[in-house]
């Protein structure tokens, strides 16, 4: 949910990354029903509501995001419905609200600029704050993980979710430091990591990958994505579309694999695998993006947070099946 502030726009107005590409792919229509599964600052939702006389359901696990959305809902009475909860439970959230079919779904994965820009939320090391990182303000925080996981578990966490090559070195430093004093702030953790990890040639702060890893683990982000994609696919009507914007390779791999599988484009089993003899069922989806779509150079230059974004999309195939005839009527 990475957003940029609109230059010259009203205070608090945010535009999601690759907004034009998302709208062009979703192609909202009058009377349609759409889901913004990651409401955040409401940029995609606002654009959908303005593009067509449609209905939008929006989900966010952050209660602050839902509270911010009240003004937008008031501006589009009867057309915007806000749901507080995890998008990994979107099927039950929507079903309980009487929604069974959707004409389009959009996901803007990751952390929102509202969360990054508020030091008290503990997502960023740009300003010192409590080491929290909980999107829904519930459950164990990043500080809890830092305080309780053993060295091996910490190293595995940093390597798995942050792809941090020096994870063992960082984990050892954390365990040594916390024996002297608890690590409870973003500034303290970032400073510790910078002492043991040399600067990256790319200019990325040495603490970036570790902070990403902790945030993903605290919020079970990858598990949420896998659950949400499967549930969204069940709810999209024929002709409907699924659009996902991701911001790092772990997210993008999950999305790419899911869409390839849905479109029947997954690699075939080995000829020695008995499953290779089985006929594949017709695919219910087609890829709209054979390759991930990237932001334009202009957008990447204007908004550094957009540089790593990748958009992938698929459409539910419309089927025209002939009406069933009793056996005695068949030729």
Short mmCIF file of C-alpha atoms in Angstrom, two decimals:
data_model
loop_
_atom_site.label_atom_id
_atom_site.label_comp_id
_atom_site.label_asym_id
_atom_site.label_seq_id
_atom_site.Cartn_x
_atom_site.Cartn_y
_atom_site.Cartn_z
CA UNK A 1 0.00 0.00 0.00
CA UNK A 2 2.64 2.46 -0.95
CA UNK A 3 1.26 5.89 -1.80
CA UNK A 4 2.55 9.25 -2.83
CA UNK A 5 1.24 12.67 -1.87
CA UNK A 6 -0.32 14.54 -4.76
CA UNK A 7 1.59 17.76 -5.51
CA UNK A 8 -0.75 20.69 -5.09
CA UNK A 9 -3.56 18.43 -3.90
CA UNK A 10 -5.56 18.85 -0.74
CA UNK A 11 -3.95 17.84 2.52
CA UNK A 12 -4.13 14.10 3.06
CA UNK A 13 -4.80 13.32 -0.61
CA UNK A 14 -2.79 10.29 -1.70
CA UNK A 15 -2.48 8.61 -5.08
CA UNK A 16 -1.51 4.93 -5.20
CA UNK A 17 1.38 3.74 -7.29
CA UNK A 18 0.54 3.05 -10.96
CA UNK A 19 -2.98 4.46 -10.64
CA UNK A 20 -3.49 4.91 -14.40
CA UNK A 21 -2.37 1.36 -15.12
CA UNK A 22 -4.63 -0.07 -12.41
CA UNK A 23 -7.70 1.81 -13.67
CA UNK A 24 -7.00 0.90 -17.28
CA UNK A 25 -6.70 -2.77 -16.35
CA UNK A 26 -9.71 -2.94 -14.02
CA UNK A 27 -11.86 -0.97 -16.50
CA UNK A 28 -14.60 -0.11 -13.96
CA UNK A 29 -18.13 0.13 -15.34
CA UNK A 30 -21.41 1.56 -14.12
CA UNK A 31 -23.30 -0.89 -11.93
CA UNK A 32 -20.18 -2.93 -11.22
CA UNK A 33 -19.09 -4.14 -7.79
CA UNK A 34 -15.38 -3.82 -6.95
CA UNK A 35 -13.11 -4.62 -4.03
CA UNK A 36 -10.16 -2.54 -2.87
CA UNK A 37 -8.61 -5.18 -0.62
CA UNK A 38 -5.96 -2.80 0.76
CA UNK A 39 -7.76 0.50 1.34
CA UNK A 40 -4.83 2.41 2.92
CA UNK A 41 -5.23 6.07 1.98
CA UNK A 42 -8.21 5.36 -0.26
CA UNK A 43 -6.57 6.46 -3.51
CA UNK A 44 -7.63 3.48 -5.62
CA UNK A 45 -11.10 3.52 -4.09
CA UNK A 46 -11.62 7.20 -4.83
CA UNK A 47 -10.44 6.72 -8.42
CA UNK A 48 -12.82 3.79 -8.97
CA UNK A 49 -15.77 5.73 -7.58
CA UNK A 50 -14.96 8.70 -9.80
CA UNK A 51 -14.38 6.58 -12.92
CA UNK A 52 -17.80 4.88 -12.96
CA UNK A 53 -21.11 4.80 -11.10
CA UNK A 54 -20.08 1.63 -9.33
CA UNK A 55 -20.02 0.20 -5.80
CA UNK A 56 -16.75 -0.32 -3.95
CA UNK A 57 -16.09 -2.46 -0.91
CA UNK A 58 -12.81 -1.67 0.84
CA UNK A 59 -10.92 -3.68 3.45
CA UNK A 60 -8.14 -2.65 5.81
CA UNK A 61 -6.78 -4.25 8.96
CA UNK A 62 -5.57 -0.87 10.27
CA UNK A 63 -8.34 0.84 12.27
CA UNK A 64 -6.79 4.23 11.47
CA UNK A 65 -7.32 3.60 7.74
CA UNK A 66 -10.98 2.72 8.29
CA UNK A 67 -11.46 5.90 10.35
CA UNK A 68 -9.87 8.00 7.59
CA UNK A 69 -12.22 6.43 5.06
CA UNK A 70 -15.36 7.76 6.75
CA UNK A 71 -15.12 11.09 4.93
CA UNK A 72 -14.74 9.36 1.56
CA UNK A 73 -17.75 7.15 2.27
CA UNK A 74 -19.78 10.25 3.10
CA UNK A 75 -18.75 11.84 -0.20
CA UNK A 76 -20.11 8.81 -2.11
CA UNK A 77 -23.22 7.84 -0.11
CA UNK A 78 -24.34 4.27 -0.61
CA UNK A 79 -21.46 3.44 -2.94
CA UNK A 80 -18.50 2.89 -0.59
CA UNK A 81 -18.60 0.25 2.15
CA UNK A 82 -15.66 -0.04 4.56
CA UNK A 83 -14.78 -3.31 6.27
CA UNK A 84 -12.28 -3.59 9.12
CA UNK A 85 -10.36 -6.87 8.97
CA UNK A 86 -7.59 -8.86 7.31
CA UNK A 87 -7.80 -9.25 3.55
CA UNK A 88 -6.83 -12.88 4.15
CA UNK A 89 -10.42 -13.31 5.38
CA UNK A 90 -12.04 -11.30 2.57
CA UNK A 91 -14.41 -14.11 1.56
CA UNK A 92 -16.08 -14.23 4.98
CA UNK A 93 -15.98 -10.44 5.39
CA UNK A 94 -17.82 -9.94 2.10
CA UNK A 95 -20.13 -12.92 2.44
CA UNK A 96 -21.26 -11.73 5.86
CA UNK A 97 -22.10 -8.40 4.19
CA UNK A 98 -24.18 -10.07 1.48
CA UNK A 99 -21.60 -9.84 -1.32
CA UNK A 100 -21.14 -12.99 -3.41
CA UNK A 101 -19.67 -11.75 -6.71
CA UNK A 102 -17.19 -9.08 -7.70
CA UNK A 103 -16.42 -7.47 -11.05
CA UNK A 104 -12.89 -6.61 -10.07
CA UNK A 105 -10.40 -6.75 -7.21
CA UNK A 106 -7.27 -4.69 -6.62
CA UNK A 107 -4.48 -5.33 -4.11
CA UNK A 108 -1.78 -2.78 -3.29
CA UNK A 109 0.53 -4.85 -1.12
CA UNK A 110 2.88 -3.80 1.64
CA UNK A 111 2.87 -0.88 4.03
CA UNK A 112 1.14 2.45 3.47
CA UNK A 113 2.81 5.85 3.56
CA UNK A 114 0.55 6.76 6.49
CA UNK A 115 2.12 3.94 8.49
CA UNK A 116 5.65 4.73 7.33
CA UNK A 117 5.31 8.43 8.10
CA UNK A 118 4.03 7.99 11.67
CA UNK A 119 6.98 7.29 13.99
CA UNK A 120 4.71 5.91 16.71
CA UNK A 121 3.76 2.99 14.45
CA UNK A 122 7.37 1.82 14.35
CA UNK A 123 7.53 0.79 10.68
CA UNK A 124 10.40 3.07 9.63
CA UNK A 125 13.86 3.90 10.92
CA UNK A 126 13.78 7.40 9.42
CA UNK A 127 12.50 8.70 12.75
CA UNK A 128 12.89 7.09 16.14
CA UNK A 129 9.82 5.41 17.60
CA UNK A 130 8.66 2.29 19.40
CA UNK A 131 9.60 -0.95 17.64
CA UNK A 132 6.02 -1.97 16.87
CA UNK A 133 5.13 -2.60 13.16
CA UNK A 134 1.66 -4.07 13.86
CA UNK A 135 -0.78 -3.03 11.14
CA UNK A 136 -3.81 -3.87 13.27
CA UNK A 137 -2.25 -2.92 16.62
CA UNK A 138 -2.84 -6.47 17.91
CA UNK A 139 -0.61 -9.45 18.65
CA UNK A 140 3.16 -9.60 19.22
CA UNK A 141 5.14 -6.56 18.07
CA UNK A 142 8.54 -6.43 16.40
CA UNK A 143 10.06 -5.62 19.81
CA UNK A 144 8.51 -8.82 21.18
CA UNK A 145 10.16 -10.89 18.43
CA UNK A 146 13.52 -9.19 18.97
CA UNK A 147 13.28 -9.90 22.69
CA UNK A 148 12.13 -13.53 22.61
CA UNK A 149 13.42 -15.35 19.51
CA UNK A 150 16.68 -17.25 19.87
CA UNK A 151 19.64 -16.48 17.64
CA UNK A 152 18.89 -19.19 15.09
CA UNK A 153 15.23 -18.22 14.76
CA UNK A 154 16.14 -14.55 14.37
CA UNK A 155 18.67 -15.36 11.66
CA UNK A 156 16.12 -17.51 9.80
CA UNK A 157 13.50 -14.74 10.02
CA UNK A 158 15.85 -12.11 8.59
CA UNK A 159 17.03 -14.39 5.79
CA UNK A 160 13.60 -15.77 4.83
CA UNK A 161 11.57 -12.56 4.88
CA UNK A 162 14.28 -9.98 4.22
CA UNK A 163 16.63 -11.99 1.98
CA UNK A 164 19.39 -10.65 4.22
CA UNK A 165 22.67 -12.43 3.46
CA UNK A 166 24.24 -11.30 6.74
CA UNK A 167 21.32 -12.52 8.85
CA UNK A 168 23.46 -14.61 11.19
CA UNK A 169 25.77 -11.68 11.92
CA UNK A 170 22.80 -9.41 12.69
CA UNK A 171 21.08 -12.03 14.86
CA UNK A 172 24.26 -12.55 16.88
CA UNK A 173 24.59 -8.80 17.42
CA UNK A 174 20.94 -8.54 18.53
CA UNK A 175 21.27 -11.35 21.05
CA UNK A 176 24.46 -9.84 22.47
CA UNK A 177 22.97 -6.35 22.70
CA UNK A 178 19.65 -7.37 24.26
CA UNK A 179 21.52 -9.16 27.07
CA UNK A 180 22.74 -5.72 28.15
CA UNK A 181 19.61 -3.69 27.45
CA UNK A 182 16.22 -4.36 25.75
CA UNK A 183 15.96 -3.20 22.13
CA UNK A 184 12.64 -1.36 22.04
CA UNK A 185 12.99 1.45 19.49
CA UNK A 186 13.46 1.66 15.73
CA UNK A 187 16.47 3.93 16.17
CA UNK A 188 18.25 1.50 18.49
CA UNK A 189 17.72 -1.48 16.18
CA UNK A 190 18.72 0.43 13.04
CA UNK A 191 21.90 1.73 14.71
CA UNK A 192 22.85 -1.77 15.83
CA UNK A 193 22.40 -3.18 12.31
CA UNK A 194 24.41 -0.36 10.75
CA UNK A 195 27.31 -1.19 13.08
CA UNK A 196 27.57 -4.77 11.79
CA UNK A 197 26.42 -4.49 8.16
CA UNK A 198 28.55 -2.48 5.70
CA UNK A 199 26.77 0.09 3.49
CA UNK A 200 25.24 -1.30 0.30
CA UNK A 201 26.59 -0.11 -3.05
CA UNK A 202 23.05 0.72 -4.09
CA UNK A 203 22.77 3.25 -1.29
CA UNK A 204 20.02 1.28 0.47
CA UNK A 205 20.23 1.65 4.25
CA UNK A 206 21.74 -1.50 5.83
CA UNK A 207 18.69 -1.81 8.12
CA UNK A 208 16.16 -1.92 5.26
CA UNK A 209 16.02 -5.68 4.69
CA UNK A 210 15.84 -6.48 8.41
CA UNK A 211 13.00 -4.03 8.98
CA UNK A 212 11.15 -5.54 6.00
CA UNK A 213 11.61 -9.02 7.42
CA UNK A 214 10.28 -8.09 10.85
CA UNK A 215 7.27 -6.28 9.39
CA UNK A 216 6.35 -9.21 7.15
CA UNK A 217 6.64 -11.69 10.03
CA UNK A 218 4.75 -9.52 12.54
CA UNK A 219 1.80 -9.17 10.14
CA UNK A 220 2.05 -12.61 8.45
CA UNK A 221 1.95 -10.73 5.16
CA UNK A 222 2.91 -13.59 2.85
CA UNK A 223 0.36 -15.97 4.38
CA UNK A 224 -2.28 -13.27 4.08
CA UNK A 225 -1.48 -12.76 0.39
CA UNK A 226 -1.76 -16.46 -0.45
CA UNK A 227 -5.09 -16.77 1.35
CA UNK A 228 -6.47 -13.55 -0.12
CA UNK A 229 -5.62 -14.36 -3.74
CA UNK A 230 -7.36 -17.72 -3.55
CA UNK A 231 -10.46 -16.21 -1.96
CA UNK A 232 -10.59 -13.27 -4.37
CA UNK A 233 -10.39 -15.62 -7.34
CA UNK A 234 -13.46 -17.48 -6.05
CA UNK A 235 -15.48 -14.27 -5.95
CA UNK A 236 -14.57 -12.66 -9.28
CA UNK A 237 -17.39 -13.06 -11.82
CA UNK A 238 -16.75 -14.15 -15.44
CA UNK A 239 -15.30 -11.16 -17.26
CA UNK A 240 -14.03 -9.72 -13.98
CA UNK A 241 -10.42 -8.83 -13.28
CA UNK A 242 -7.82 -9.30 -10.57
CA UNK A 243 -5.05 -6.70 -10.31
CA UNK A 244 -2.13 -6.83 -7.87
CA UNK A 245 0.63 -4.27 -7.26
CA UNK A 246 3.56 -5.64 -5.24
CA UNK A 247 6.76 -4.03 -4.03
CA UNK A 248 9.33 -6.73 -3.40
CA UNK A 249 10.32 -10.09 -4.81
CA UNK A 250 8.73 -12.24 -2.09
CA UNK A 251 5.30 -10.75 -2.78
CA UNK A 252 5.75 -10.78 -6.55
CA UNK A 253 6.76 -14.46 -6.63
CA UNK A 254 3.55 -15.44 -4.85
CA UNK A 255 1.41 -13.34 -7.20
CA UNK A 256 3.21 -14.56 -10.33
CA UNK A 257 2.91 -18.21 -9.34
CA UNK A 258 -0.77 -17.83 -8.45
CA UNK A 259 -1.68 -16.17 -11.75
CA UNK A 260 0.33 -18.63 -13.84
CA UNK A 261 -1.40 -21.53 -12.10
CA UNK A 262 -4.84 -19.94 -12.52
CA UNK A 263 -4.22 -19.39 -16.23
CA UNK A 264 -2.90 -22.90 -16.79
CA UNK A 265 0.55 -21.59 -17.54
CA UNK A 266 2.39 -23.35 -14.73
CA UNK A 267 5.26 -25.64 -15.86
CA UNK A 268 4.07 -29.11 -16.83
CA UNK A 269 5.09 -32.05 -14.60
CA UNK A 270 8.06 -34.16 -15.61
CA UNK A 271 7.29 -36.87 -18.19
CA UNK A 272 8.29 -39.33 -15.45
CA UNK A 273 5.62 -37.91 -13.13
CA UNK A 274 2.28 -39.82 -13.43
CA UNK A 275 0.46 -36.48 -13.16
CA UNK A 276 1.86 -35.62 -16.59
CA UNK A 277 -0.46 -38.24 -18.12
CA UNK A 278 -3.56 -36.52 -16.78
CA UNK A 279 -5.46 -34.08 -18.96
CA UNK A 280 -5.46 -30.56 -17.55
CA UNK A 281 -8.80 -28.91 -16.85
CA UNK A 282 -9.56 -25.85 -18.99
CA UNK A 283 -8.27 -22.65 -17.41
CA UNK A 284 -10.81 -20.27 -15.95
CA UNK A 285 -8.40 -17.31 -16.19
CA UNK A 286 -6.23 -15.59 -18.78
CA UNK A 287 -3.20 -13.47 -18.10
CA UNK A 288 -3.47 -9.79 -18.92
CA UNK A 289 0.19 -9.20 -18.09
CA UNK A 290 2.50 -11.89 -19.53
CA UNK A 291 5.26 -9.89 -17.84
CA UNK A 292 5.00 -7.64 -14.82
CA UNK A 293 4.21 -4.01 -15.66
CA UNK A 294 6.59 -1.45 -14.17
CA UNK A 295 6.02 2.23 -13.32
CA UNK A 296 6.87 4.78 -15.97
CA UNK A 297 10.26 6.51 -15.60
CA UNK A 298 8.39 9.73 -14.81
CA UNK A 299 6.48 8.16 -11.92
CA UNK A 300 9.58 6.43 -10.55
CA UNK A 301 11.45 9.75 -10.62
CA UNK A 302 8.56 11.58 -8.96
CA UNK A 303 7.95 8.96 -6.27
CA UNK A 304 10.93 6.89 -5.08
CA UNK A 305 8.58 4.46 -3.34
CA UNK A 306 7.22 3.44 -6.75
CA UNK A 307 10.53 2.28 -8.18
CA UNK A 308 10.21 -1.34 -7.07
CA UNK A 309 6.52 -1.70 -7.94
CA UNK A 310 5.27 -4.46 -10.23
CA UNK A 311 1.72 -4.88 -11.51
CA UNK A 312 0.28 -8.24 -12.53
CA UNK A 313 -3.28 -8.89 -13.67
CA UNK A 314 -5.58 -11.66 -14.85
CA UNK A 315 -9.16 -11.82 -16.16
CA UNK A 316 -11.81 -14.43 -15.44
CA UNK A 317 -12.79 -16.05 -18.73
CA UNK A 318 -16.37 -15.56 -19.88
CA UNK A 319 -17.93 -18.85 -20.89
CA UNK A 320 -20.93 -19.29 -23.19
CA UNK A 321 -22.15 -22.81 -22.48
CA UNK A 322 -25.08 -24.16 -24.51
CA UNK A 323 -28.23 -24.87 -22.59
CA UNK A 324 -28.47 -28.44 -21.26
CA UNK A 325 -30.78 -30.74 -23.22
CA UNK A 326 -32.26 -33.98 -21.91
CA UNK A 327 -30.62 -37.13 -23.29
CA UNK A 328 -33.67 -38.13 -25.34
CA UNK A 329 -33.52 -34.85 -27.27
CA UNK A 330 -29.93 -35.26 -28.29
CA UNK A 331 -29.20 -36.42 -31.84
#
